[in-house]
Amino acid sequence: MQYIIKAVGGGAEIDIKGRLTFAEASMFPKVLAELDKAGKAQWEIRLGELTFIDSTGMSLFVHIYDSANAAGTKVVIKGAAGPVREALDRAAFQTLFEFR
């Protein structure tokens, strides 16, 4: 997994690329801390270049939801497609996040 976080208008944009799997689980606390530090107005998660996600990778989104919910932060997921979108849909993440 590769990611870039940018602070934007009191919130944050994160681009996630590659594969989001068990192997990256140790990075999750760092990602959350960076999102939190960038701002809490809104978090936009861009997944257009994410090619694969497993159940552990999906747990990052659960952590993002918990953190955003506690802070009153809106989360928007953009560009999820193919197997990644199918996995997120099967997990009913559309009930937690806005998808565009």
PDB file of C-alpha atoms in Angstrom:
ATOM      1  CA  MET A   1       0.000   0.000   0.000  1.00  0.00           C
ATOM      2  CA  GLN A   2       1.099   3.481  -0.820  1.00  0.00           C
ATOM      3  CA  TYR A   3      -0.730   6.527   0.440  1.00  0.00           C
ATOM      4  CA  ILE A   4      -0.502  10.290   0.372  1.00  0.00           C
ATOM      5  CA  ILE A   5      -2.402  12.550   2.760  1.00  0.00           C
ATOM      6  CA  LYS A   6      -2.965  16.239   2.051  1.00  0.00           C
ATOM      7  CA  ALA A   7      -4.592  18.781   4.326  1.00  0.00           C
ATOM      8  CA  VAL A   8      -7.415  20.508   2.422  1.00  0.00           C
ATOM      9  CA  GLY A   9      -9.825  23.123   3.745  1.00  0.00           C
ATOM     10  CA  GLY A  10      -9.722  22.022   7.372  1.00  0.00           C
ATOM     11  CA  GLY A  11      -9.970  18.372   6.367  1.00  0.00           C
ATOM     12  CA  ALA A  12      -7.887  15.816   4.534  1.00  0.00           C
ATOM     13  CA  GLU A  13      -7.617  13.943   1.261  1.00  0.00           C
ATOM     14  CA  ILE A  14      -5.952  10.553   1.179  1.00  0.00           C
ATOM     15  CA  ASP A  15      -5.015   8.653  -1.970  1.00  0.00           C
ATOM     16  CA  ILE A  16      -4.512   4.932  -1.373  1.00  0.00           C
ATOM     17  CA  LYS A  17      -2.795   2.878  -4.093  1.00  0.00           C
ATOM     18  CA  GLY A  18      -1.812  -0.721  -4.605  1.00  0.00           C
ATOM     19  CA  ARG A  19      -2.961  -3.470  -2.251  1.00  0.00           C
ATOM     20  CA  LEU A  20      -4.467  -2.944   1.194  1.00  0.00           C
ATOM     21  CA  THR A  21      -3.893  -6.175   3.092  1.00  0.00           C
ATOM     22  CA  PHE A  22      -2.841  -7.773   6.360  1.00  0.00           C
ATOM     23  CA  ALA A  23       0.756  -6.847   5.532  1.00  0.00           C
ATOM     24  CA  GLU A  24      -0.073  -3.137   5.938  1.00  0.00           C
ATOM     25  CA  ALA A  25      -1.992  -3.443   9.214  1.00  0.00           C
ATOM     26  CA  SER A  26       0.895  -2.020  11.218  1.00  0.00           C
ATOM     27  CA  MET A  27       0.561   1.229   9.224  1.00  0.00           C
ATOM     28  CA  PHE A  28      -3.088   1.820  10.221  1.00  0.00           C
ATOM     29  CA  PRO A  29      -2.388   3.783  13.435  1.00  0.00           C
ATOM     30  CA  LYS A  30      -0.006   6.060  11.527  1.00  0.00           C
ATOM     31  CA  VAL A  31      -2.562   6.668   8.763  1.00  0.00           C
ATOM     32  CA  LEU A  32      -5.250   7.546  11.320  1.00  0.00           C
ATOM     33  CA  ALA A  33      -2.912   9.881  13.201  1.00  0.00           C
ATOM     34  CA  GLU A  34      -1.972  11.670   9.975  1.00  0.00           C
ATOM     35  CA  LEU A  35      -5.630  12.057   8.955  1.00  0.00           C
ATOM     36  CA  ASP A  36      -6.474  13.410  12.384  1.00  0.00           C
ATOM     37  CA  LYS A  37      -3.588  15.868  12.276  1.00  0.00           C
ATOM     38  CA  ALA A  38      -4.505  17.103   8.774  1.00  0.00           C
ATOM     39  CA  GLY A  39      -7.956  18.245   9.877  1.00  0.00           C
ATOM     40  CA  LYS A  40     -11.399  16.998  10.784  1.00  0.00           C
ATOM     41  CA  ALA A  41     -13.823  18.945   8.580  1.00  0.00           C
ATOM     42  CA  GLN A  42     -14.072  16.118   6.014  1.00  0.00           C
ATOM     43  CA  TRP A  43     -11.943  13.173   4.970  1.00  0.00           C
ATOM     44  CA  GLU A  44     -11.967  12.272   1.302  1.00  0.00           C
ATOM     45  CA  ILE A  45     -10.583   8.812   0.627  1.00  0.00           C
ATOM     46  CA  ARG A  46      -9.603   8.222  -2.992  1.00  0.00           C
ATOM     47  CA  LEU A  47      -9.412   4.591  -4.031  1.00  0.00           C
ATOM     48  CA  GLY A  48      -9.142   4.846  -7.818  1.00  0.00           C
ATOM     49  CA  GLU A  49      -5.733   3.182  -7.789  1.00  0.00           C
ATOM     50  CA  LEU A  50      -6.429   0.622  -5.061  1.00  0.00           C
ATOM     51  CA  THR A  51      -6.308  -2.751  -6.811  1.00  0.00           C
ATOM     52  CA  PHE A  52      -7.042  -5.189  -3.978  1.00  0.00           C
ATOM     53  CA  ILE A  53      -8.364  -5.188  -0.427  1.00  0.00           C
ATOM     54  CA  ASP A  54      -8.649  -8.062   2.048  1.00  0.00           C
ATOM     55  CA  SER A  55     -10.629  -8.246   5.283  1.00  0.00           C
ATOM     56  CA  THR A  56      -7.770  -6.819   7.330  1.00  0.00           C
ATOM     57  CA  GLY A  57      -7.418  -3.971   4.859  1.00  0.00           C
ATOM     58  CA  MET A  58     -11.125  -3.319   5.185  1.00  0.00           C
ATOM     59  CA  SER A  59     -10.666  -2.977   8.922  1.00  0.00           C
ATOM     60  CA  LEU A  60      -8.788   0.278   8.218  1.00  0.00           C
ATOM     61  CA  PHE A  61     -12.129   1.699   7.085  1.00  0.00           C
ATOM     62  CA  VAL A  62     -13.759   0.570  10.324  1.00  0.00           C
ATOM     63  CA  HIS A  63     -11.039   2.426  12.245  1.00  0.00           C
ATOM     64  CA  ILE A  64     -11.534   5.472  10.021  1.00  0.00           C
ATOM     65  CA  TYR A  65     -15.281   5.337  10.645  1.00  0.00           C
ATOM     66  CA  ASP A  66     -14.813   5.102  14.420  1.00  0.00           C
ATOM     67  CA  SER A  67     -12.352   7.988  14.497  1.00  0.00           C
ATOM     68  CA  ALA A  68     -14.442  10.163  12.173  1.00  0.00           C
ATOM     69  CA  ASN A  69     -17.667   9.408  14.027  1.00  0.00           C
ATOM     70  CA  ALA A  70     -16.102  10.376  17.359  1.00  0.00           C
ATOM     71  CA  ALA A  71     -14.881  13.685  15.892  1.00  0.00           C
ATOM     72  CA  GLY A  72     -17.999  14.486  13.843  1.00  0.00           C
ATOM     73  CA  THR A  73     -16.015  14.205  10.619  1.00  0.00           C
ATOM     74  CA  LYS A  74     -17.730  13.405   7.325  1.00  0.00           C
ATOM     75  CA  VAL A  75     -16.038  10.700   5.231  1.00  0.00           C
ATOM     76  CA  VAL A  76     -16.418  10.450   1.464  1.00  0.00           C
ATOM     77  CA  ILE A  77     -15.014   7.534  -0.526  1.00  0.00           C
ATOM     78  CA  LYS A  78     -14.252   8.232  -4.179  1.00  0.00           C
ATOM     79  CA  GLY A  79     -13.242   6.068  -7.086  1.00  0.00           C
ATOM     80  CA  ALA A  80     -13.699   2.600  -5.593  1.00  0.00           C
ATOM     81  CA  ALA A  81     -14.180   0.211  -8.511  1.00  0.00           C
ATOM     82  CA  GLY A  82     -14.008  -3.432  -9.499  1.00  0.00           C
ATOM     83  CA  PRO A  83     -13.122  -5.963  -6.800  1.00  0.00           C
ATOM     84  CA  VAL A  84     -12.435  -3.203  -4.252  1.00  0.00           C
ATOM     85  CA  ARG A  85     -15.910  -1.683  -4.667  1.00  0.00           C
ATOM     86  CA  GLU A  86     -17.488  -5.143  -4.618  1.00  0.00           C
ATOM     87  CA  ALA A  87     -15.754  -5.960  -1.314  1.00  0.00           C
ATOM     88  CA  LEU A  88     -16.837  -2.646   0.243  1.00  0.00           C
ATOM     89  CA  ASP A  89     -20.401  -3.169  -0.980  1.00  0.00           C
ATOM     90  CA  ARG A  90     -20.523  -6.726   0.421  1.00  0.00           C
ATOM     91  CA  ALA A  91     -19.457  -5.312   3.780  1.00  0.00           C
ATOM     92  CA  ALA A  92     -22.276  -2.707   3.521  1.00  0.00           C
ATOM     93  CA  PHE A  93     -19.845   0.179   3.905  1.00  0.00           C
ATOM     94  CA  GLN A  94     -22.273   2.353   1.936  1.00  0.00           C
ATOM     95  CA  THR A  95     -24.249   2.517   5.190  1.00  0.00           C
ATOM     96  CA  LEU A  96     -21.233   4.085   6.932  1.00  0.00           C
ATOM     97  CA  PHE A  97     -19.747   6.303   4.245  1.00  0.00           C
ATOM     98  CA  GLU A  98     -20.816   8.429   1.317  1.00  0.00           C
ATOM     99  CA  PHE A  99     -19.587   6.917  -1.958  1.00  0.00           C
ATOM    100  CA  ARG A 100     -18.971   9.004  -5.076  1.00  0.00           C
TER     101      ARG A 100
END
